Tab-separated table of C-alpha atoms in Angstrom:
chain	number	residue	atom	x	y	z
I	1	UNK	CA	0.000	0.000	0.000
I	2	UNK	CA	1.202	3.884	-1.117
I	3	UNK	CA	1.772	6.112	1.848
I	4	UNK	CA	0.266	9.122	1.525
I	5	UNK	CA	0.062	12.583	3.618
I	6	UNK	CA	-2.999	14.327	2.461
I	7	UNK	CA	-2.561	18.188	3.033
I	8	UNK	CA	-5.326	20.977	2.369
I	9	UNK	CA	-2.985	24.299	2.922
I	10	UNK	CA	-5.909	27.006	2.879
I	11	UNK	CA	-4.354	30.971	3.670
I	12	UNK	CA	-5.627	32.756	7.241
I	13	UNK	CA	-6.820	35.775	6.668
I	14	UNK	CA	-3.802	37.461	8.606
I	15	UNK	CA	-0.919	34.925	8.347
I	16	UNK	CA	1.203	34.664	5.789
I	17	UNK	CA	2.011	30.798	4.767
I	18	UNK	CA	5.161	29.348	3.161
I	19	UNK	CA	3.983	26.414	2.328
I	20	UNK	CA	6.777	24.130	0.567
I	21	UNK	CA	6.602	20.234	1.354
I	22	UNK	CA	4.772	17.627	3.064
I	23	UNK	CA	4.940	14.311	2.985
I	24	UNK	CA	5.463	10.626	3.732
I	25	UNK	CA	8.538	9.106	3.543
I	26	UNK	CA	7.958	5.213	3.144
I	27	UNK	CA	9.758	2.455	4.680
I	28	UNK	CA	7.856	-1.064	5.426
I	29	UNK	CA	8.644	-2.806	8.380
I	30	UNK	CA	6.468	-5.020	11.170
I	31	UNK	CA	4.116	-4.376	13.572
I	32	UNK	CA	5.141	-0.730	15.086
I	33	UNK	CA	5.575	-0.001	18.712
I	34	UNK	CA	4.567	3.103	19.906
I	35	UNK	CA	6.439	5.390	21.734
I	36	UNK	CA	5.377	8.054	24.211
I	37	UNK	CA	7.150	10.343	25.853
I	38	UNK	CA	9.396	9.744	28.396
I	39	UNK	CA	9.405	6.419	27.273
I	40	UNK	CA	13.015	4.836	26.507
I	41	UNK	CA	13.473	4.461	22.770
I	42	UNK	CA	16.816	2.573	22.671
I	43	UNK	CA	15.079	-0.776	23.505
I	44	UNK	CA	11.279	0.110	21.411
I	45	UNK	CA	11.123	-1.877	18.257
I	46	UNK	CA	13.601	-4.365	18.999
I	47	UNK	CA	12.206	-6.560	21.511
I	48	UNK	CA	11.388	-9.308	18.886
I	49	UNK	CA	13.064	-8.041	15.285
I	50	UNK	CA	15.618	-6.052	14.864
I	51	UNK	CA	13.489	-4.668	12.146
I	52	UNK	CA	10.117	-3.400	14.262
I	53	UNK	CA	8.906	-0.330	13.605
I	54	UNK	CA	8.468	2.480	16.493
I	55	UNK	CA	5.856	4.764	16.503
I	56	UNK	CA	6.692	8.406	17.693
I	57	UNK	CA	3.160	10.185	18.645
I	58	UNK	CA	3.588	13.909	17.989
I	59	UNK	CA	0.892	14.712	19.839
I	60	UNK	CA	2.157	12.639	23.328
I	61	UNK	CA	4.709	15.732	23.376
I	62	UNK	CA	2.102	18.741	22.793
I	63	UNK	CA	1.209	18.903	19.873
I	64	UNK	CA	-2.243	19.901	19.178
I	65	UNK	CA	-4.301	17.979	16.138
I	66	UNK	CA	-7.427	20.773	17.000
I	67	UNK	CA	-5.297	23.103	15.363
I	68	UNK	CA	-5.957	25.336	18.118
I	69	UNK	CA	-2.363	25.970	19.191
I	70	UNK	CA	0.913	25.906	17.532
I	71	UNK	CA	2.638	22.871	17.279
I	72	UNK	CA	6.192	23.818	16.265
I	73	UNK	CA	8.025	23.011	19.380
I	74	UNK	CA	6.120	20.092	19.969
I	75	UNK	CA	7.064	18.494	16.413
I	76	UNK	CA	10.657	19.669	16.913
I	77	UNK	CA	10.415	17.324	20.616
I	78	UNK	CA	9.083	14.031	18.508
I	79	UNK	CA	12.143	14.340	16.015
I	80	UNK	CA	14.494	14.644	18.779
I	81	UNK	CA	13.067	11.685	20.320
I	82	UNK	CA	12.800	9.978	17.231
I	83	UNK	CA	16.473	10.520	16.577
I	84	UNK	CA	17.557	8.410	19.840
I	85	UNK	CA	15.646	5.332	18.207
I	86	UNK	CA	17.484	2.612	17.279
I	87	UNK	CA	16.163	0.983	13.973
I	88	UNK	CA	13.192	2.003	11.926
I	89	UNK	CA	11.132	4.670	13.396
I	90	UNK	CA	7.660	6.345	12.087
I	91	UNK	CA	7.380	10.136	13.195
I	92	UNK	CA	3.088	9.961	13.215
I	93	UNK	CA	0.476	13.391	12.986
I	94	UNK	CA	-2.343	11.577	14.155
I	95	UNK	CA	-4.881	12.723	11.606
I	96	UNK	CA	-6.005	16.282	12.221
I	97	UNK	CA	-4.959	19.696	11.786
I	98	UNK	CA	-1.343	21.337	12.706
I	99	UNK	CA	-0.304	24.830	13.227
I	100	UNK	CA	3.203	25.513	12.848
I	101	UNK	CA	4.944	28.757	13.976
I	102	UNK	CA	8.692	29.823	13.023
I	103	UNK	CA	8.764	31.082	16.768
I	104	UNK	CA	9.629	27.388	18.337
I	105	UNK	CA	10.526	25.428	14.781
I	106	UNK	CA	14.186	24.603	14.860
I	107	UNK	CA	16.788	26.461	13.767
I	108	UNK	CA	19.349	25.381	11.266
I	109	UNK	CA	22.379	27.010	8.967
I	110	UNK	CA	20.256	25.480	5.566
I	111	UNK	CA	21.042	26.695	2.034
I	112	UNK	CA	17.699	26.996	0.790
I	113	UNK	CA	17.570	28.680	-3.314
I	114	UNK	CA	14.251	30.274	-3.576
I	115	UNK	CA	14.600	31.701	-0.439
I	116	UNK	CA	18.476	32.727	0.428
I	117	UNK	CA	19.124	34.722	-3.364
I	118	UNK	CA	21.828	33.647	-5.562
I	119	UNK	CA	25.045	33.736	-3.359
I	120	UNK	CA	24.892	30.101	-3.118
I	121	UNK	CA	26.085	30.449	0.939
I	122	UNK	CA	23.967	29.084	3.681
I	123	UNK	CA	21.676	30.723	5.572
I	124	UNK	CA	20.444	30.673	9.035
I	125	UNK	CA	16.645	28.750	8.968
I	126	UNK	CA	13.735	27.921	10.608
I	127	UNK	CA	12.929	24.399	9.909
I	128	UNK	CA	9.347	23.272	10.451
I	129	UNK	CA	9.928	19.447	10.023
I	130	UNK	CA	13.725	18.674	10.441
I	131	UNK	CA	15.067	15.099	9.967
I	132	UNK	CA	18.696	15.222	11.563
I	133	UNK	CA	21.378	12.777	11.510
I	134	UNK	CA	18.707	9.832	10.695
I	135	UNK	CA	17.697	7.404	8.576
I	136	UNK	CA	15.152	4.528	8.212
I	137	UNK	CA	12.372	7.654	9.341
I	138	UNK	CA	8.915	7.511	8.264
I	139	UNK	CA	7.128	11.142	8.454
I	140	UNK	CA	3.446	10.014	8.437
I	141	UNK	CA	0.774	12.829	8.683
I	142	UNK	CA	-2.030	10.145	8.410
I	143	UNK	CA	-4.366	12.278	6.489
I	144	UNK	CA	-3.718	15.555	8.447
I	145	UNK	CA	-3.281	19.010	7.173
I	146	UNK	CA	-0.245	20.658	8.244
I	147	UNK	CA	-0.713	24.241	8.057
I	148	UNK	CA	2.988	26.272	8.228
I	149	UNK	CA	3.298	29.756	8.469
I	150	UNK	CA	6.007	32.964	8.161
I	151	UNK	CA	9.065	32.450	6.484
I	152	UNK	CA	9.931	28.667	7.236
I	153	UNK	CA	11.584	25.686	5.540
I	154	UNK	CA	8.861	23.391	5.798
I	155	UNK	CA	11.050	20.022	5.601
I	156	UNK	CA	14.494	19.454	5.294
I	157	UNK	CA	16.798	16.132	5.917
I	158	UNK	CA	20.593	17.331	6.922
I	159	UNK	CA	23.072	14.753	7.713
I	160	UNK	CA	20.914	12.054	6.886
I	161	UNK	CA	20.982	9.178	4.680
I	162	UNK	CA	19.180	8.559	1.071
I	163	UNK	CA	15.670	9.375	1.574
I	164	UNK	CA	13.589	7.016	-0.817
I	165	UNK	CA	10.505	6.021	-1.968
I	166	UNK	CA	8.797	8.983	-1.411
I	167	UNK	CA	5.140	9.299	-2.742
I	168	UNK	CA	3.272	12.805	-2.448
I	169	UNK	CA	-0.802	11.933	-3.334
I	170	UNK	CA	-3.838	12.821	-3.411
I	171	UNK	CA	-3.513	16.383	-1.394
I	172	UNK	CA	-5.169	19.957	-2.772
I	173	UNK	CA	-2.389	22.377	-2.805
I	174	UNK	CA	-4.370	26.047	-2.495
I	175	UNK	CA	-2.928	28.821	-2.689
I	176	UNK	CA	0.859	27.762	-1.763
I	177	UNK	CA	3.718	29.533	-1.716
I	178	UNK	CA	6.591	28.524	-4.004
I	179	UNK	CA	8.218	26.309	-4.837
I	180	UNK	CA	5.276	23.924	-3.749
I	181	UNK	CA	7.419	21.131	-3.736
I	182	UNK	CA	10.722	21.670	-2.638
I	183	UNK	CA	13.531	18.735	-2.748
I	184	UNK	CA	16.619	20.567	-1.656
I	185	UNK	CA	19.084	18.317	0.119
I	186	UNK	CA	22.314	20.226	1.828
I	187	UNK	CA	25.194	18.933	-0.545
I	188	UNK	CA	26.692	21.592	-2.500
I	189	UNK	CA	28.368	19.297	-5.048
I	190	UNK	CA	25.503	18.839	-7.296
I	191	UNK	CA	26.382	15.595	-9.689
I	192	UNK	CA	23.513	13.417	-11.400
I	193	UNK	CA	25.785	10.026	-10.865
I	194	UNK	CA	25.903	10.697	-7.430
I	195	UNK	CA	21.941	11.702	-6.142
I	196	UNK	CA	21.057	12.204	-2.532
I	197	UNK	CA	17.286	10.912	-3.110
I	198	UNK	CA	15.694	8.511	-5.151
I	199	UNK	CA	12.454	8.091	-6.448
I	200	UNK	CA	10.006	10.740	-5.471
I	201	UNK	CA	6.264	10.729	-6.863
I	202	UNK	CA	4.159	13.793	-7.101
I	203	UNK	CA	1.131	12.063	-8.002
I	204	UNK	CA	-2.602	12.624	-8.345
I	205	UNK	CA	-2.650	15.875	-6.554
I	206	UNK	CA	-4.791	18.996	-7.244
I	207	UNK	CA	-2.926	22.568	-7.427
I	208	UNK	CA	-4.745	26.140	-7.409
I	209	UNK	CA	-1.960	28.425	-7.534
I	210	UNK	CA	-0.704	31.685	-8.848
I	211	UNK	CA	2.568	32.494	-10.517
I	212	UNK	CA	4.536	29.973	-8.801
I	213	UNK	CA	6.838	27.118	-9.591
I	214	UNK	CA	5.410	23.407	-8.554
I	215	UNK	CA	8.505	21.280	-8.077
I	216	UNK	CA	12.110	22.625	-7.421
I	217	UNK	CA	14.197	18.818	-7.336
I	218	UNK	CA	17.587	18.663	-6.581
I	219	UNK	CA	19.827	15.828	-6.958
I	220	UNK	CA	17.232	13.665	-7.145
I	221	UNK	CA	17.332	9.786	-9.214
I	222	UNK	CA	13.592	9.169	-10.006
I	223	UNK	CA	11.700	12.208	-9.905
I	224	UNK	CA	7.973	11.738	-11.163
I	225	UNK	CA	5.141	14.583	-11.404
I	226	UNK	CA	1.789	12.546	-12.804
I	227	UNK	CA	-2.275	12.820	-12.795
I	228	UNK	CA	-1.968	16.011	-11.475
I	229	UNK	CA	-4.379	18.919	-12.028
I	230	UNK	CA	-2.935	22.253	-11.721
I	231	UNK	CA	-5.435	24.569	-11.870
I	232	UNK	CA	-5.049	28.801	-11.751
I	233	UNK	CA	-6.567	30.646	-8.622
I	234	UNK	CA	-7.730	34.012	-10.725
I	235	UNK	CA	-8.993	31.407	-13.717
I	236	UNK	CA	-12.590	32.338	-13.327
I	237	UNK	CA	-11.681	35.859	-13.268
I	238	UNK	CA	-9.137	35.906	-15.650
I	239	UNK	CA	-11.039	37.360	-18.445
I	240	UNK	CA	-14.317	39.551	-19.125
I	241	UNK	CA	-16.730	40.615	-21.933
I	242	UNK	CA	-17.121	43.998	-22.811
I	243	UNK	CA	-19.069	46.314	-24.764
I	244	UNK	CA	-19.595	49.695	-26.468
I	245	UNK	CA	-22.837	50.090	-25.563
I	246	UNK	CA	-24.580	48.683	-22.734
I	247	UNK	CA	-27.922	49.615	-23.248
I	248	UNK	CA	-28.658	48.990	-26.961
I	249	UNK	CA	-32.513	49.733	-28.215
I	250	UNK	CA	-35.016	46.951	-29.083
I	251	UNK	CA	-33.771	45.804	-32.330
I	252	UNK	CA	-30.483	47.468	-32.489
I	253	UNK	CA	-27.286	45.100	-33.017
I	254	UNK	CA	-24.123	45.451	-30.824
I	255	UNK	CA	-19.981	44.098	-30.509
I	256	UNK	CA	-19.001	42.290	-27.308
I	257	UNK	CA	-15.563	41.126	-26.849
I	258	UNK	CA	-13.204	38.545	-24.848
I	259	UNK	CA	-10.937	41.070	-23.117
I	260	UNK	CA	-7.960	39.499	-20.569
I	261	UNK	CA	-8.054	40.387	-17.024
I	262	UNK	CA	-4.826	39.063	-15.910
I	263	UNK	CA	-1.445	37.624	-17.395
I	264	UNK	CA	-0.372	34.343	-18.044
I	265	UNK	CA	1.818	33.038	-15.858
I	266	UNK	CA	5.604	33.389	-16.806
I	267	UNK	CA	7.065	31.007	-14.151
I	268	UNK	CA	8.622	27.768	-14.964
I	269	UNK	CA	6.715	24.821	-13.641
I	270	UNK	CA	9.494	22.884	-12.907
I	271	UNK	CA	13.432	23.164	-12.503
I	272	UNK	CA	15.720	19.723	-11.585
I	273	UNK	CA	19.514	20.095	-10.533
I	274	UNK	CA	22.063	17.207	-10.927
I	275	UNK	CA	18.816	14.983	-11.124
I	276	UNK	CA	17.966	12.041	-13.347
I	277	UNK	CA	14.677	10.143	-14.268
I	278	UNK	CA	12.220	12.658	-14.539
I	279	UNK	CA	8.994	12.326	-15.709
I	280	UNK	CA	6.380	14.537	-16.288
I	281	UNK	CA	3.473	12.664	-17.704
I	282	UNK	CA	-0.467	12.649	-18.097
I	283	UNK	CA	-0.982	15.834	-15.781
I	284	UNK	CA	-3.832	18.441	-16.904
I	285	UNK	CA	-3.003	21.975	-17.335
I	286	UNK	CA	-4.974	25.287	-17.231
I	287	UNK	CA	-4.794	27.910	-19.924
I	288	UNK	CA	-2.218	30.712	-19.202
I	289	UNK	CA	0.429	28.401	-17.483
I	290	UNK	CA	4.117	27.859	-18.753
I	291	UNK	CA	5.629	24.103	-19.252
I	292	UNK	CA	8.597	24.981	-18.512
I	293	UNK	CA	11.418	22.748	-16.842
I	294	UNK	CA	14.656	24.879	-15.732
I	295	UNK	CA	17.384	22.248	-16.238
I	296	UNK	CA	20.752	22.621	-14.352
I	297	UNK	CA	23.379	19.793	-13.814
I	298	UNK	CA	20.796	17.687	-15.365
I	299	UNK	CA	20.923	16.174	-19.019
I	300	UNK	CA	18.025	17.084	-21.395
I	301	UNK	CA	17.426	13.088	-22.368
I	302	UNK	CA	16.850	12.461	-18.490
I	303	UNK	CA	13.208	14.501	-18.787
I	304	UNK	CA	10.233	12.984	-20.314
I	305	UNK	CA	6.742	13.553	-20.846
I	306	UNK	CA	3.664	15.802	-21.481
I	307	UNK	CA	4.908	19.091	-23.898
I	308	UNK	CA	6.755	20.623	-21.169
I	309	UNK	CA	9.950	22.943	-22.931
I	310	UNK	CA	13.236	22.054	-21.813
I	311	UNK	CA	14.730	26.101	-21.037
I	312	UNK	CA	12.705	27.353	-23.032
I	313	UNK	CA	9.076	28.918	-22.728
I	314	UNK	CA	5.746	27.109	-23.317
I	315	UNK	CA	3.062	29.430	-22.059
I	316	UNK	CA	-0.282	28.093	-23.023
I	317	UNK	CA	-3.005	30.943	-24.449
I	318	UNK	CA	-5.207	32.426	-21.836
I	319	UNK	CA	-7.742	32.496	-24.455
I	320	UNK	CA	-7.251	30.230	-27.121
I	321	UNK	CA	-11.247	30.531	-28.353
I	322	UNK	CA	-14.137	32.330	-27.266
I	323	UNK	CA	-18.026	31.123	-27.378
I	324	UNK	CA	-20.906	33.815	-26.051
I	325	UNK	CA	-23.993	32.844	-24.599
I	326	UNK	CA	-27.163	35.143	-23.839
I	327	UNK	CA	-28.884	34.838	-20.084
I	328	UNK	CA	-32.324	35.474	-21.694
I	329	UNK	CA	-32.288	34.961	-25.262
I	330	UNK	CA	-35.601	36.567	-25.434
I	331	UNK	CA	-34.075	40.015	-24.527
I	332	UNK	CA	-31.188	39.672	-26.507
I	333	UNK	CA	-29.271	37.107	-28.544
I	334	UNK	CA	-25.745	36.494	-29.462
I	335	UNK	CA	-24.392	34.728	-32.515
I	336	UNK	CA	-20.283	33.207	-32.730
I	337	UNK	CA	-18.875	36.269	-33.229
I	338	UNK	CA	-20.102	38.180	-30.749
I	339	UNK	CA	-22.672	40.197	-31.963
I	340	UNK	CA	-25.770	41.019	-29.841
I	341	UNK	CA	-28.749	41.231	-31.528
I	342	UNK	CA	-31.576	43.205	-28.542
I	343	UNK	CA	-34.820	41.920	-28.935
I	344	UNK	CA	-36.820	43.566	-26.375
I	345	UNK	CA	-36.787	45.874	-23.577
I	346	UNK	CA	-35.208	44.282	-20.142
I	347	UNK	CA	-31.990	43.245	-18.979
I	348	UNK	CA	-29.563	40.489	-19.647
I	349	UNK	CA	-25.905	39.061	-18.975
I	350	UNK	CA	-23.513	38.117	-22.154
I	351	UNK	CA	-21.434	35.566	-21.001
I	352	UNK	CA	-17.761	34.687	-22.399
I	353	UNK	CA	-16.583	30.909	-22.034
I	354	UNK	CA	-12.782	29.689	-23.571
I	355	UNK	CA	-11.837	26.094	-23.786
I	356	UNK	CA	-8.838	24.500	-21.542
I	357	UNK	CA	-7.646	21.265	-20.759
I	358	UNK	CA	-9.517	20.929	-17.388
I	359	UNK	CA	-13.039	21.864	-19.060
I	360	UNK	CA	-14.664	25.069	-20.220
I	361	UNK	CA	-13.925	28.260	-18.588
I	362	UNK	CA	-16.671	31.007	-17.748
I	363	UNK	CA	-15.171	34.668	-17.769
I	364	UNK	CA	-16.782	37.536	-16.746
I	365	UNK	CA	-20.256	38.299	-17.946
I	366	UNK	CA	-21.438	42.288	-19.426
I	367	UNK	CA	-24.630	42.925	-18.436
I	368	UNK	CA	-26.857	44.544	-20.949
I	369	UNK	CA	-30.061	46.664	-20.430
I	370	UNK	CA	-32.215	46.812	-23.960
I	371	UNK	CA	-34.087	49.886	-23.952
I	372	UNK	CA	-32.542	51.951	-21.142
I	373	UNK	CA	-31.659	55.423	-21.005
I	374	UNK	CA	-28.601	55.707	-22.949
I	375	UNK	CA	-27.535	59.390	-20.684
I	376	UNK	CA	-28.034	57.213	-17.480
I	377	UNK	CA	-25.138	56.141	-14.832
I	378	UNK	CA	-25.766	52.136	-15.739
I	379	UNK	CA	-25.685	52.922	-19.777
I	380	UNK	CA	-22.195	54.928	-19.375
């Protein structure tokens, strides 16, 4: 069976969230003991197999799954503990939902790129999920949404050994910071034959985002982004009819027109460094996006899949067509064109729809009133 962490990152009203990464990283193993705190972890897991699994309950150290309370320092407690355990050891959110603060998150020297500029130096860090001098660690959020706010790393492995088998599914990505995804592992040396990670799968997820980049993978071997939607937040707002006149008389004929609202989106979907096996396949884009993939330290033949451009733009159209439909044909009609056609005296909405990959897309409507006073405020 897949792990999964399901995550639902939705924006507070006054918080600002960085949201990067969350997610499982998969080991099997036996029956797990479970580990509280204060318990000793030396001896859990190994009282019949050297290969038992123990359980490390975030929420036996504070944290709070009401999502009531920040649970930064708590978190940064279980991996401590979880550090001192000898042999496989699953770091569990028992399902609910998790504030995280930068106030009590640890604090690391962590070279992270979209976040420290371009002097390639490291940076002192906040660290919202840290997995230190480990390995054999199993970050399971069991369905919970981790919610992480300010300016945080939101996971990072330093010192640790090849994190594998890493599967990111099923979770709605709203409104995230970028990069969404971020696999950014401490080693400087950045060589393809030599990757940190190996095989990490981005897989049947749903993104509404803005202008941001989805995955940022570094030194990765096996780096797959598939079934995904990616959807844009403004793309119902995106684009708008409009009209000369508003308030055409009963039989009079009138021009509406498809008019953008916002920008496509100029930032690269995807950039890999000194990674290998990437595939980006069967995903569904919205209009106005750019499948892009930034490569650095990483050979052209190594990405496959879907039309993303290797370094070079692919911005799909924000409006590659444009069909028109009347609210109440019997006030006024609209042919393929666009032109309006007032039948009789009353009021009606023009609506503009475009085709995209994920379905049509409804713009903005105009409103018309047929037989209004042309001198008054609504016919202006």
């Amino acid at each position: 069976m897949e792990p999964l962490v399901r995550l639902h990152s939705t924006r507070p009203p006054s918080r600002k969230i960085l949201l990067t990464l969350a997610v499982v990283l998969s080991l099997t193993a036996p029956a797990p003991a479970v580990f509280a705190a204060g318990a000793d972890p030396s001896s859990a897991g190994t009282a019949t197999t050297p290969a038992a699994e123990t359980v490390v309950d975030v929420t036996a150290f504070g944290a709070d799954p009401t999502g009531r309370r920040d649970s930064a320092g708590a978190v940064a407690k279980a991996m401590r503990q979880a550090k001192r355990v000898k042999g496989p050891v699953r770091v569990l959110f028992p399902r609910g939902t998790y504030q995280l603060y930068p106030e009590h998150a640890e604090r690391r020297e962590l070279y992270v790129s979209n976040t420290v500029g371009a002097d390639q130096t490291y940076r002192d860090k906040r660290i919202g999920i840290l997995a230190e001098d480990m390995r054999d660690v199993t970050i399971d959020g069991d369905g919970s949404h981790l919610l992480f706010h300010g300016l945080m790393t939101t996971f990072a492995v330093i010192r640790s050994h090849d994190v594998k088998d890493v599967l990111i599914s099923r979770n709605t990505f709203l409104r995230p910071a970028g990069p969404v995804i971020l696999v950014e592992p401490t080693n400087q040396v950045v060589d393809p034959a030599r990757p940190v990670h190996h095989n990490i799968r981005v897989r049947d997820n749903t993104f509404r985002t803005g202008d941001v980049r989805l995955l940022d993978a570094k030194s990765v071997s096996g780096i797959s982004f598939e079934r995904n939607t990616v959807s844009r937040l403004d793309r119902d707002t995106a684009f708008a009819a409009e009209t000369a006149d508003p308030c055409p008389a009963p039989g009079a004929t009138t021009q509406v027109r498809a008019v953008p609202k916002a920008s496509a989106y100029t930032t690269s979907l995807f950039a890999y460094r000194g990674s290998s096996d990437a595939v980006i396949e069967d995903n569904r884009f919205d209009n106005g996006l750019n499948l892009r993939a930034d490569l650095n330290a990483t050979d052209a033949a190594e990405v496959t899949g879907d039309e993303v451009a290797l370094d070079a733009d692919n911005i799909l159209p924000l409006l590659p067509s444009t069909r028109w439909t009347s609210g109440d044909p019997a006030v006024a009609t609209v042919d393929r064109s666009g032109r309006v056609t007032a039948k009789r005296v009353g009021g009606t909405t023009i609506t503009p729809t475009t085709s995209s990959r994920l379905g049509p897309v409804a713009g903005i409507p105009v409103t018309l009133t047929v037989g209004a006073d042309p001198t008054s405020p609504d016919c202006a």
